[in-house]
Short mmCIF file of C-alpha atoms in Angstrom, two decimals:
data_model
loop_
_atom_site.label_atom_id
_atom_site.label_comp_id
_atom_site.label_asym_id
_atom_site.label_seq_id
_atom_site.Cartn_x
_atom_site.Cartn_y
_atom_site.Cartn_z
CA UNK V 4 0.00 0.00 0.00
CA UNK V 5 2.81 2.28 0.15
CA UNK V 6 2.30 3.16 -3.65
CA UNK V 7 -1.15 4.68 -2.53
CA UNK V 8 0.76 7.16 -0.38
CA UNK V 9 3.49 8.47 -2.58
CA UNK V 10 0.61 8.66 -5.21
CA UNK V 11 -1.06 10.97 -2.73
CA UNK V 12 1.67 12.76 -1.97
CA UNK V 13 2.85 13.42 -5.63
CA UNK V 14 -0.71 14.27 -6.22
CA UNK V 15 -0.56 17.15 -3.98
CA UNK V 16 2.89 18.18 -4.23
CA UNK V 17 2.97 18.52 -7.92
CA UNK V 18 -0.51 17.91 -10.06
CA UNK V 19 -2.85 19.71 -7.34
CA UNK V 20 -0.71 23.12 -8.31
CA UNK V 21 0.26 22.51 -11.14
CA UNK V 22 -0.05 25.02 -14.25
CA UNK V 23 -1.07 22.58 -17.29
CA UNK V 24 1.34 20.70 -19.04
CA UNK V 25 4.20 21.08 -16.20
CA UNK V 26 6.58 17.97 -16.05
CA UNK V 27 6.47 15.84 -13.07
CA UNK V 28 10.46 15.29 -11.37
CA UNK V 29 12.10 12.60 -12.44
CA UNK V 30 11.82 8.82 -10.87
CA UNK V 31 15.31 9.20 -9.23
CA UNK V 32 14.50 12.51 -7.62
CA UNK V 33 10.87 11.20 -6.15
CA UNK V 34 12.72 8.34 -4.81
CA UNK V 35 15.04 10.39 -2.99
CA UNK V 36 12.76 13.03 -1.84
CA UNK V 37 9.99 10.26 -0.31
CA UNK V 38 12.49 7.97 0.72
CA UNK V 39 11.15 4.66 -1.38
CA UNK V 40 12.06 2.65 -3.94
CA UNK V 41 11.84 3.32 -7.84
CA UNK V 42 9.47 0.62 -8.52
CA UNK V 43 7.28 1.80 -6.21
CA UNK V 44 7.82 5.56 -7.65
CA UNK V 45 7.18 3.93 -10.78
CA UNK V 46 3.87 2.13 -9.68
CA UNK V 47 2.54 5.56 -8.41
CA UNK V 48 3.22 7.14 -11.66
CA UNK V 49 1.67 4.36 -13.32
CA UNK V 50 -1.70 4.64 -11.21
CA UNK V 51 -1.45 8.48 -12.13
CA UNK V 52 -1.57 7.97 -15.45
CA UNK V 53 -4.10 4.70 -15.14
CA UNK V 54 -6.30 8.02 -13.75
CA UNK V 55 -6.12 10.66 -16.60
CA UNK V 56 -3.74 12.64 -14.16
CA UNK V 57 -0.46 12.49 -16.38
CA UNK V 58 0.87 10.87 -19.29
CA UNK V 59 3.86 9.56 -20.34
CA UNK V 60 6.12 11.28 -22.57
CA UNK V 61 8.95 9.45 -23.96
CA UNK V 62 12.33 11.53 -23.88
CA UNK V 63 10.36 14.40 -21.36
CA UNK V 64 9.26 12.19 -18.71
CA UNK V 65 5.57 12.34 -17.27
CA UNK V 66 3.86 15.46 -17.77
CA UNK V 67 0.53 16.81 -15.85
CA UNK V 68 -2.26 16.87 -18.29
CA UNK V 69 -4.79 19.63 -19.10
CA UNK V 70 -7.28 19.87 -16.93
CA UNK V 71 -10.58 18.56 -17.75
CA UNK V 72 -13.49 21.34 -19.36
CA UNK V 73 -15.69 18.33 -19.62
CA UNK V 74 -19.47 19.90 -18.95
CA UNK V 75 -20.66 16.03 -18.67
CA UNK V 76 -21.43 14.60 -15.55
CA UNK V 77 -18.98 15.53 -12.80
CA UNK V 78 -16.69 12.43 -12.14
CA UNK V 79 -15.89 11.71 -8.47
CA UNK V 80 -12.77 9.83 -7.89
CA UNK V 81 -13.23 8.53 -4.41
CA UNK V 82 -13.44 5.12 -4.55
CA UNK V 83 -9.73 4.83 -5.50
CA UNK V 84 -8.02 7.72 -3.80
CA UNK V 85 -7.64 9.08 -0.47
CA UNK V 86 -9.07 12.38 -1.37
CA UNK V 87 -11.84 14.25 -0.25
CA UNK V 88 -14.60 15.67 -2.21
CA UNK V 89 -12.96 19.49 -2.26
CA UNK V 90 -9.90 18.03 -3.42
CA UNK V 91 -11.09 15.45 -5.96
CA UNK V 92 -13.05 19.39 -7.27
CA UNK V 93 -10.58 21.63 -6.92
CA UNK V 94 -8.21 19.50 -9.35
CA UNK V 95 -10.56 19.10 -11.48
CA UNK V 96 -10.91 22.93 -11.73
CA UNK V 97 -14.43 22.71 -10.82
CA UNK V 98 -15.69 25.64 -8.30
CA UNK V 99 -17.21 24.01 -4.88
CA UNK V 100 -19.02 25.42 -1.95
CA UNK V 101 -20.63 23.75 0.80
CA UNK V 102 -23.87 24.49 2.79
CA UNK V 103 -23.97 23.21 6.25
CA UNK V 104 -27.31 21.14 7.20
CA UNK V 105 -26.00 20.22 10.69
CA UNK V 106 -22.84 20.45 12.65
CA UNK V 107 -23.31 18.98 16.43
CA UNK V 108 -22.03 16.65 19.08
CA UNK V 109 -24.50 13.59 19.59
CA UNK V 110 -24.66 10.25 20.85
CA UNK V 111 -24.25 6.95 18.53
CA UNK V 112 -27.01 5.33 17.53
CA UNK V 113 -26.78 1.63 17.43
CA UNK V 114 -25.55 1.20 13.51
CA UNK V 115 -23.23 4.08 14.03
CA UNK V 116 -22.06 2.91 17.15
CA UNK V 117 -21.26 -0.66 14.92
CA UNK V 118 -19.52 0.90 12.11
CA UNK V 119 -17.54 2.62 14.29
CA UNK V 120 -16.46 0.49 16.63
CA UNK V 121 -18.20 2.28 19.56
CA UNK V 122 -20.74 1.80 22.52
CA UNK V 123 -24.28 2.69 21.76
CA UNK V 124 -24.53 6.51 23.09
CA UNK V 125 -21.36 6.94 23.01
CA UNK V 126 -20.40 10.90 21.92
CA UNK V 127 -20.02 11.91 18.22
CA UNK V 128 -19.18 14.47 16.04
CA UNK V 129 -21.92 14.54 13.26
CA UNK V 130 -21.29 17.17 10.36
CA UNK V 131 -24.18 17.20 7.58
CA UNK V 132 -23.20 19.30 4.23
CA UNK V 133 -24.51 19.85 0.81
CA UNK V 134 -22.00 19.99 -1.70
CA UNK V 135 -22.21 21.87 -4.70
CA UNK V 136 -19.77 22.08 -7.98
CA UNK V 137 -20.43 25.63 -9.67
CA UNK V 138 -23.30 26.24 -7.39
CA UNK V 139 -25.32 23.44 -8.47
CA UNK V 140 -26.30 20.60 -5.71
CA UNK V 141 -24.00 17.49 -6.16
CA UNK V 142 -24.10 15.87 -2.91
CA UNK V 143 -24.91 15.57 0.23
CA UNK V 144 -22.54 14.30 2.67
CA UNK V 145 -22.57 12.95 6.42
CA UNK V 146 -19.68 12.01 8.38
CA UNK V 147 -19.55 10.83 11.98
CA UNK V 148 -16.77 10.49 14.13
CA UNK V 149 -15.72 9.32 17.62
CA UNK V 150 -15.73 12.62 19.71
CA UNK V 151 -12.52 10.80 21.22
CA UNK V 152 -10.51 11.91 18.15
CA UNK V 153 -10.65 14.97 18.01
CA UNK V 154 -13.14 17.06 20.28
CA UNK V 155 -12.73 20.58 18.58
CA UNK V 156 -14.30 19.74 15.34
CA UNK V 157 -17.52 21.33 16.35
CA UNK V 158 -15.57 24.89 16.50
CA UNK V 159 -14.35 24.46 12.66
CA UNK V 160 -15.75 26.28 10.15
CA UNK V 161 -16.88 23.97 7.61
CA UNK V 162 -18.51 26.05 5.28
CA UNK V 163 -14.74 27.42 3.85
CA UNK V 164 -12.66 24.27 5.54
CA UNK V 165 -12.40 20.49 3.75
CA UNK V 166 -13.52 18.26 6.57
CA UNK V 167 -10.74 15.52 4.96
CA UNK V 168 -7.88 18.43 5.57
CA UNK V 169 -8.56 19.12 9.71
CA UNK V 170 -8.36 15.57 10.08
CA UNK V 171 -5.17 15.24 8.15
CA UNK V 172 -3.82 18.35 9.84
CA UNK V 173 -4.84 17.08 13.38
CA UNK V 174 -2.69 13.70 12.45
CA UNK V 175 -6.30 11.56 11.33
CA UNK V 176 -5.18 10.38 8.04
CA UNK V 177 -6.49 7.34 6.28
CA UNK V 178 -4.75 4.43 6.19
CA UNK V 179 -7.20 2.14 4.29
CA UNK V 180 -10.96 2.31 3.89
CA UNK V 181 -13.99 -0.38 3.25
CA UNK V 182 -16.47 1.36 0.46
CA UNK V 183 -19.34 0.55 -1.09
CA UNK V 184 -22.14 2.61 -3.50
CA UNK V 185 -25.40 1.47 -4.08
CA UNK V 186 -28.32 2.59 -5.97
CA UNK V 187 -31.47 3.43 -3.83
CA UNK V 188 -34.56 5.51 -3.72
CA UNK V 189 -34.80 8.81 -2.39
CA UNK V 190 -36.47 8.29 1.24
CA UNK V 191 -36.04 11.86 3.08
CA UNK V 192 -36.02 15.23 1.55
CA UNK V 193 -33.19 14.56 -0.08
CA UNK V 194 -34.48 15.61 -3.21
CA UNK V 195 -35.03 18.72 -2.46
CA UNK V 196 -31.48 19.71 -1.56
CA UNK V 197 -30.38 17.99 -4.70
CA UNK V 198 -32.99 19.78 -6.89
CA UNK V 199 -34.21 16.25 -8.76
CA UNK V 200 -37.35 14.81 -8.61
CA UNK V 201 -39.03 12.65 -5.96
CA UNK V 202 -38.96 9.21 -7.90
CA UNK V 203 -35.26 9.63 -9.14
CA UNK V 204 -32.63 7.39 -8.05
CA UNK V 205 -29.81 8.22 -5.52
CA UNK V 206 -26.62 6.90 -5.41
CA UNK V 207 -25.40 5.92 -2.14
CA UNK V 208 -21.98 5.92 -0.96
CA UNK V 209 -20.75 4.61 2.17
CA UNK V 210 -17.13 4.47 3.81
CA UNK V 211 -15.18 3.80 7.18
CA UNK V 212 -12.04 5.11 7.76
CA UNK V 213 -9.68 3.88 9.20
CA UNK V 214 -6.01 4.67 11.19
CA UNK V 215 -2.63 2.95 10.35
CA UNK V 216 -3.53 0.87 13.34
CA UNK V 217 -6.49 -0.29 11.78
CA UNK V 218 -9.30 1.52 14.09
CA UNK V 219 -12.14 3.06 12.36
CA UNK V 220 -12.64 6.75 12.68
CA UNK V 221 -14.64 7.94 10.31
CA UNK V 222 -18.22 6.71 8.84
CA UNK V 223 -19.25 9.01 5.85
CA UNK V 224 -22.87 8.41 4.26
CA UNK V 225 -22.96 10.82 1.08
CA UNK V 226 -26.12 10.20 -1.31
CA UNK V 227 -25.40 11.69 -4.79
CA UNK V 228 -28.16 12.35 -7.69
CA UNK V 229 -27.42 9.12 -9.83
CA UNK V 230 -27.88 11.09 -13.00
CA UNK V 231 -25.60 13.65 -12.37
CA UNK V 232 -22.70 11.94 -10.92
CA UNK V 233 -20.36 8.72 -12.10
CA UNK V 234 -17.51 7.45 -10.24
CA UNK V 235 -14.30 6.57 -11.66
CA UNK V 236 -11.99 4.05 -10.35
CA UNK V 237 -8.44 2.44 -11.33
CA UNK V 238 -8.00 -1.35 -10.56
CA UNK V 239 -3.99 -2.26 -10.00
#
């Protein structure tokens, strides 16, 4: 799994600020600036590229591709990176706000308490958002975590911050994570923050995050408008 974290890191070292068509550093370099081999340096690259991120140019090296002007569906990338939602947008060059539905301290109900590892009514951090790329409704997202973690998450301002930053800043940072989407029908007002209609579909994603020492803390629900959205994943 190491792979997955120099791919991160090279992500947001080099391709997150990148101007178009800037070169990535060479294998060598990499290697010596993260400290791992070149086949894994290598491997990362490769994943990159698997992605639409960079491609290979023979005698240049890899070079960061042109960002995507695409005005299809929006394409999240979460199911194979460890990026959050303002991330996966902001590379993408797609504007993003957030609206804030609720952001409170309450006590695990039994399936949260489950996912989570926890005691039923045992304290949480709950933060509800809707998610919009250029103003238009794309998501809406709810994470719970153990209040145990990190007990100043209710004073963040969530509205301008990326909930999957503060945790990496306050040393929460995902080691691995179980995932799943499903298709499902809208059962709450859901449609209405979306802006769809009552009998369309909603996609359903689900994940648990978890800690280098395996110890989940994180459960995110986020239900997306199925015809709006499509996930994109790379298998290696």
């Amino acid at each position: 799994m190491i792979y997955k974290e120099v791919k991160e890191k090279i992500f947001d070292q080099y391709i997150k600020k990148a101007s178009q068509s800037e070169l990535i550093p060479a294998e060598r370099s990499l290697s010596e600036q993260f400290q791992v081999s070149r086949p894994t340096i290598r491997k990362a690259l490769t994943s990159l590229e698997q992605d639409g991120l960079i491609t290979k140019n023979y005698g240049r090296g890899y070079v960061i591709n042109q960002k995507s002007t695409t005005t299809d569906k929006y394409i999240d990338h979460e199911l194979s990176t460890f990026i959050g939602f303002y991330e996966d947008a902001e590379h993408q060059q797609k504007p993003t706000s957030s609206k804030v539905l609720q952001q409170s301290v309450e006590y695990a109900d039994e399936d949260v308490a489950k996912k989570l590892n926890l005691q039923k009514g045992d304290p949480i951090f709950v933060l509800s958002r809707v998610r919009y790329i250029k103003e238009k409704p794309m998501c809406i997202a709810t994470s719970y975590i153990p209040l145990k973690f990190d007990n100043e998450l209710v004073k963040e301002d969530f509205i301008k911050k990326s909930l999957f930053t503060v945790l990496k800043e306050n040393g929460l940072q995902l080691s691995k994570a179980k995932r799943t989407i499903e298709v499902v029908k809208v059962t709450s007002l859901d449609h209405l923050y979306l802006d769809i209609s009552k009998n369309e579909p909603i996609l359903k994603f689900t994940s648990i995050g978890y800690t280098s020492k395996n110890i989940p803390f994180e459960y995110e629900v986020s239900r997306y408008p199925a015809y709006k959205v499509k996930f994109e994943s790379t298998v290696c």
